[in-house]
């Protein structure tokens, strides 16, 4: 079953890459850079999804006080930070070739930079506390508060301020202005990346369970 | 540099980040499984 899932995901992502390069048309004004859309946006989406998962497990920890929930929240935040970093760097390479500079404090860039700082501080907080219960409780509360800022920085700020960044996928009128084949490729990619995220998260949970098992055996 | 190469660089960068992390994860899982196996056999004390 696991192997089948891996195999299907592999085929799915290969199809996404092929569709992005050979099937989907190019957007006016963006040219070849249109293809980045199918990878850069899903990665940014996965960062948001990771922070959401972390917030959910933080609530679970606060309610049930199980270390497992705290460790899953931590691993989800780590994933979120990795995806946010990948989205930031890939975006800044794109900015260099289209805007002429890697960084120009565009609202999108500023938002993701602040989010990176907020979630980096989560790990600084964790590393500053030795006692497990205290660490878990404080970082769970912090993770929840941090997540409150995510919709604001990711979905609201870029729609309030004018930006050089291409329009958000769903524009302020609530419509997706994209050619049919582009839409299919984009949503196929989004689904593939989301499945990949679920797979990585499951492997993280497996790792946490193995660590718990090892600790129990060592006692 | 041609736009297509820039696109390729960005996509390779994203995928190498994901694969790098997945490889790291799989390695950690493998090492932990080996440790548990060794403990089950009673051969090595990890403390």
Short mmCIF file of C-alpha atoms in Angstrom, two decimals:
data_model
loop_
_atom_site.label_atom_id
_atom_site.label_comp_id
_atom_site.label_asym_id
_atom_site.label_seq_id
_atom_site.Cartn_x
_atom_site.Cartn_y
_atom_site.Cartn_z
CA UNK A 1 0.00 0.00 0.00
CA UNK A 2 2.79 2.38 0.98
CA UNK A 3 4.81 1.42 -2.09
CA UNK A 4 1.76 1.95 -4.30
CA UNK A 5 1.26 5.43 -2.81
CA UNK A 6 4.94 6.26 -3.38
CA UNK A 7 4.78 4.98 -6.94
CA UNK A 8 1.59 6.90 -7.76
CA UNK A 9 2.98 10.07 -6.21
CA UNK A 10 6.15 9.69 -8.25
CA UNK A 11 4.17 9.28 -11.49
CA UNK A 12 1.90 12.20 -10.51
CA UNK A 13 4.83 14.57 -9.92
CA UNK A 14 6.56 13.51 -13.14
CA UNK A 15 3.31 14.30 -14.99
CA UNK A 16 3.17 17.71 -13.27
CA UNK A 17 6.72 18.52 -14.43
CA UNK A 18 5.94 17.35 -17.98
CA UNK A 19 2.68 19.34 -18.05
CA UNK A 20 4.42 22.45 -16.70
CA UNK A 21 7.06 22.34 -19.42
CA UNK A 22 5.28 20.82 -22.40
CA UNK A 23 1.51 21.25 -22.07
CA UNK A 24 0.56 24.38 -20.11
CA UNK A 25 0.61 27.63 -22.10
CA UNK A 26 2.70 30.62 -21.07
CA UNK A 27 1.07 33.61 -19.40
CA UNK A 28 1.19 36.98 -21.10
CA UNK A 29 3.99 39.11 -19.69
CA UNK A 30 5.63 36.29 -17.73
CA UNK A 31 6.84 34.16 -20.64
CA UNK A 32 8.93 31.15 -19.59
CA UNK A 33 8.73 32.28 -15.95
CA UNK A 34 5.08 31.16 -15.90
CA UNK A 35 6.35 27.63 -15.24
CA UNK A 36 7.65 28.65 -11.80
CA UNK A 37 4.02 29.14 -10.74
CA UNK A 38 3.45 25.35 -10.66
CA UNK A 39 6.22 24.84 -8.09
CA UNK A 40 6.73 28.08 -6.18
CA UNK A 41 3.08 28.62 -5.20
CA UNK A 42 2.44 25.01 -4.01
CA UNK A 43 5.60 25.22 -1.88
CA UNK A 44 4.32 28.42 -0.24
CA UNK A 45 0.95 26.66 0.26
CA UNK A 46 2.71 23.75 1.99
CA UNK A 47 4.37 26.21 4.39
CA UNK A 48 0.90 27.50 5.38
CA UNK A 49 -0.42 23.92 5.67
CA UNK A 50 2.52 22.96 7.90
CA UNK A 51 1.89 25.91 10.21
CA UNK A 52 -1.80 24.93 10.35
CA UNK A 53 -0.93 21.33 11.29
CA UNK A 54 1.41 22.65 13.95
CA UNK A 55 -1.34 24.88 15.39
CA UNK A 56 -3.76 21.91 15.48
CA UNK A 57 -1.26 19.69 17.33
CA UNK A 58 -0.42 22.58 19.66
CA UNK A 59 -4.10 22.76 20.63
CA UNK A 60 -4.03 18.98 21.11
CA UNK A 61 -1.03 19.30 23.41
CA UNK A 62 -2.66 22.08 25.45
CA UNK A 63 -5.80 19.92 25.89
CA UNK A 64 -4.22 16.51 26.47
CA UNK A 65 -0.64 17.28 27.62
CA UNK A 66 0.86 14.48 25.51
CA UNK A 67 4.47 15.01 24.46
CA UNK A 68 3.77 13.23 21.17
CA UNK A 69 1.49 16.10 20.09
CA UNK A 70 4.16 18.64 20.96
CA UNK A 71 6.80 16.76 18.96
CA UNK A 72 4.48 16.52 15.95
CA UNK A 73 3.80 20.28 16.22
CA UNK A 74 7.54 20.88 16.32
CA UNK A 75 8.19 18.72 13.24
CA UNK A 76 5.33 20.44 11.37
CA UNK A 77 6.86 23.82 12.19
CA UNK A 78 10.24 22.58 10.97
CA UNK A 79 8.60 21.50 7.72
CA UNK A 80 6.86 24.88 7.45
CA UNK A 81 10.13 26.69 7.92
CA UNK A 82 11.82 24.55 5.24
CA UNK A 83 8.98 25.17 2.75
CA UNK A 84 8.87 28.90 3.56
CA UNK A 85 12.64 29.08 3.04
CA UNK A 86 12.39 27.24 -0.31
CA UNK A 87 9.56 29.57 -1.41
CA UNK A 88 11.55 32.64 -0.36
CA UNK A 89 14.78 31.65 -2.09
CA UNK A 90 13.03 30.44 -5.27
CA UNK A 91 11.03 33.68 -5.29
CA UNK A 92 14.11 35.82 -4.87
CA UNK A 93 15.88 34.08 -7.77
CA UNK A 94 12.82 34.91 -9.85
CA UNK A 95 12.89 38.50 -8.52
CA UNK A 96 16.51 38.88 -9.60
CA UNK A 97 15.75 38.05 -13.23
CA UNK A 98 12.47 39.96 -13.48
CA UNK A 99 12.90 42.91 -11.07
CA UNK A 100 16.71 43.11 -11.30
CA UNK A 101 17.30 42.53 -7.61
CA UNK A 102 17.11 39.55 -5.26
CA UNK A 103 15.29 41.53 -2.57
CA UNK A 104 13.37 44.81 -2.66
CA UNK A 105 11.04 44.59 0.39
CA UNK A 106 7.96 43.99 -1.72
CA UNK A 107 4.88 43.27 0.52
CA UNK A 108 5.11 39.53 -0.31
CA UNK A 109 8.81 39.42 0.47
CA UNK A 110 8.36 41.38 3.69
CA UNK A 111 5.46 39.13 4.79
CA UNK A 112 7.36 35.89 4.27
CA UNK A 113 10.47 37.37 5.88
CA UNK A 114 8.47 38.26 9.03
CA UNK A 115 6.90 34.78 9.03
CA UNK A 116 10.35 33.19 8.78
CA UNK A 117 11.47 35.27 11.78
CA UNK A 118 8.34 34.39 13.79
CA UNK A 119 8.81 30.66 13.21
CA UNK A 120 12.59 30.77 13.68
CA UNK A 121 11.85 32.32 17.09
CA UNK A 122 9.73 29.23 17.87
CA UNK A 123 12.85 27.08 17.66
CA UNK A 124 14.90 29.63 19.62
CA UNK A 125 12.23 29.43 22.35
CA UNK A 126 12.34 25.63 22.39
CA UNK A 127 16.10 25.49 22.59
CA UNK A 128 16.09 27.97 25.49
CA UNK A 129 14.02 25.73 27.80
CA UNK A 130 15.28 22.41 29.16
CA UNK A 131 12.29 21.12 31.08
CA UNK A 132 10.11 19.15 28.62
CA UNK A 133 6.65 20.04 30.04
CA UNK A 134 7.43 23.74 30.26
CA UNK A 135 9.03 23.75 26.82
CA UNK A 136 6.02 21.95 25.31
CA UNK A 137 3.44 24.21 26.92
CA UNK A 138 5.18 27.50 26.10
CA UNK A 139 5.98 26.52 22.53
CA UNK A 140 2.43 25.23 21.96
CA UNK A 141 0.99 28.56 23.06
CA UNK A 142 3.59 30.40 20.97
CA UNK A 143 2.82 28.24 17.93
CA UNK A 144 -0.89 29.04 18.25
CA UNK A 145 -0.23 32.78 18.54
CA UNK A 146 2.20 32.57 15.60
CA UNK A 147 -0.44 30.89 13.45
CA UNK A 148 -2.87 33.77 14.06
CA UNK A 149 -0.47 35.97 12.04
CA UNK A 150 -0.22 33.54 9.10
CA UNK A 151 -3.52 34.38 7.30
CA UNK A 152 -2.75 38.08 7.79
CA UNK A 153 0.74 37.90 6.29
CA UNK A 154 -0.02 35.37 3.54
CA UNK A 155 -3.52 36.27 2.39
CA UNK A 156 -4.35 39.80 3.59
CA UNK A 157 -1.20 41.97 3.33
CA UNK A 158 -0.46 41.09 -0.34
CA UNK A 159 -4.06 42.06 -1.24
CA UNK A 160 -4.01 45.38 0.63
CA UNK A 161 -0.77 46.85 -0.67
CA UNK A 162 0.17 47.24 -4.31
CA UNK A 163 2.98 44.90 -5.23
CA UNK A 164 5.28 44.03 -8.09
CA UNK A 165 4.56 40.38 -7.36
CA UNK A 166 2.17 38.76 -9.89
CA UNK A 167 -1.45 38.94 -8.73
CA UNK A 168 -2.58 36.48 -6.08
CA UNK A 169 -4.01 33.34 -7.65
CA UNK A 170 -7.50 34.15 -6.43
CA UNK A 171 -7.90 37.85 -7.09
CA UNK A 172 -9.79 40.30 -4.85
CA UNK A 173 -12.99 39.60 -6.82
CA UNK A 174 -12.72 35.95 -5.81
CA UNK A 175 -12.05 34.71 -9.35
CA UNK A 176 -9.25 32.56 -10.70
CA UNK A 177 -8.04 34.29 -13.84
CA UNK A 178 -6.14 31.48 -15.49
CA UNK A 179 -6.31 29.68 -18.80
CA UNK A 180 -7.94 26.20 -18.60
CA UNK A 181 -4.78 24.12 -19.14
CA UNK A 182 -2.86 26.33 -16.71
CA UNK A 183 -5.55 25.76 -14.09
CA UNK A 184 -5.44 21.98 -14.57
CA UNK A 185 -1.62 21.92 -14.32
CA UNK A 186 -1.64 24.20 -11.30
CA UNK A 187 -4.25 22.26 -9.33
CA UNK A 188 -2.65 18.93 -10.29
CA UNK A 189 0.63 20.28 -8.93
CA UNK A 190 -1.07 21.60 -5.79
CA UNK A 191 -2.68 18.19 -5.16
CA UNK A 192 0.64 16.39 -5.77
CA UNK A 193 2.57 18.65 -3.43
CA UNK A 194 -0.15 18.33 -0.78
CA UNK A 195 0.08 14.52 -1.03
CA UNK A 196 3.85 14.81 -0.76
CA UNK A 197 3.43 16.94 2.36
CA UNK A 198 1.11 14.33 3.91
CA UNK A 199 3.69 11.66 3.12
CA UNK A 200 6.54 13.65 4.74
CA UNK A 201 4.36 14.41 7.77
CA UNK A 202 3.50 10.71 8.19
CA UNK A 203 7.22 9.84 8.02
CA UNK A 204 7.89 12.51 10.67
CA UNK A 205 5.22 10.96 12.91
CA UNK A 206 6.77 7.51 12.30
CA UNK A 207 10.12 8.94 13.40
CA UNK A 208 8.58 10.42 16.57
CA UNK A 209 6.87 7.10 17.41
CA UNK A 210 10.16 5.24 16.93
CA UNK A 211 11.90 7.71 19.29
CA UNK A 212 9.18 7.15 21.90
CA UNK A 213 9.53 3.39 21.51
CA UNK A 214 13.31 3.58 21.87
CA UNK A 215 13.01 5.70 25.03
CA UNK A 216 10.55 3.21 26.51
CA UNK A 217 12.92 0.34 25.74
CA UNK A 218 15.88 2.12 27.29
CA UNK A 219 14.03 2.52 30.61
CA UNK B 1 20.98 33.53 -18.90
CA UNK B 2 17.98 32.21 -20.84
CA UNK B 3 14.67 32.32 -18.86
CA UNK B 4 14.20 28.56 -19.27
CA UNK B 5 17.48 27.88 -17.45
CA UNK B 6 16.44 30.19 -14.59
CA UNK B 7 13.16 28.27 -14.33
CA UNK B 8 15.08 24.97 -14.29
CA UNK B 9 17.44 26.25 -11.58
CA UNK B 10 14.50 27.28 -9.39
CA UNK B 11 12.68 23.96 -9.87
CA UNK B 12 15.84 21.93 -9.22
CA UNK B 13 16.49 24.03 -6.11
CA UNK B 14 12.97 23.32 -4.75
CA UNK B 15 13.15 19.59 -5.52
CA UNK B 16 16.67 19.19 -4.12
CA UNK B 17 15.47 20.84 -0.88
CA UNK B 18 12.53 18.43 -0.61
CA UNK B 19 14.55 15.34 -1.55
CA UNK B 20 17.39 16.38 0.77
CA UNK B 21 14.99 16.62 3.69
CA UNK B 22 13.29 13.32 2.78
CA UNK B 23 16.64 11.53 2.58
CA UNK B 24 17.59 12.95 5.98
CA UNK B 25 14.26 11.75 7.40
CA UNK B 26 14.61 8.24 5.94
CA UNK B 27 18.16 7.98 7.30
CA UNK B 28 16.97 8.96 10.81
CA UNK B 29 14.16 6.36 10.64
CA UNK B 30 16.60 3.66 9.45
CA UNK B 31 19.07 4.44 12.25
CA UNK B 32 16.34 4.37 14.89
CA UNK B 33 14.98 1.06 13.56
CA UNK B 34 18.49 -0.42 13.71
CA UNK B 35 18.90 0.82 17.29
CA UNK B 36 15.58 -0.76 18.30
CA UNK B 37 16.56 -4.04 16.59
CA UNK B 38 19.87 -4.08 18.46
CA UNK B 39 18.11 -3.37 21.75
CA UNK B 40 15.61 -6.14 21.06
CA UNK B 41 18.51 -8.54 20.58
CA UNK B 42 20.02 -7.22 23.80
CA UNK B 43 23.36 -6.64 22.17
CA UNK B 44 23.98 -2.93 22.64
CA UNK B 45 23.18 -0.59 25.48
CA UNK B 46 22.43 2.82 23.98
CA UNK B 47 22.47 4.72 27.28
#
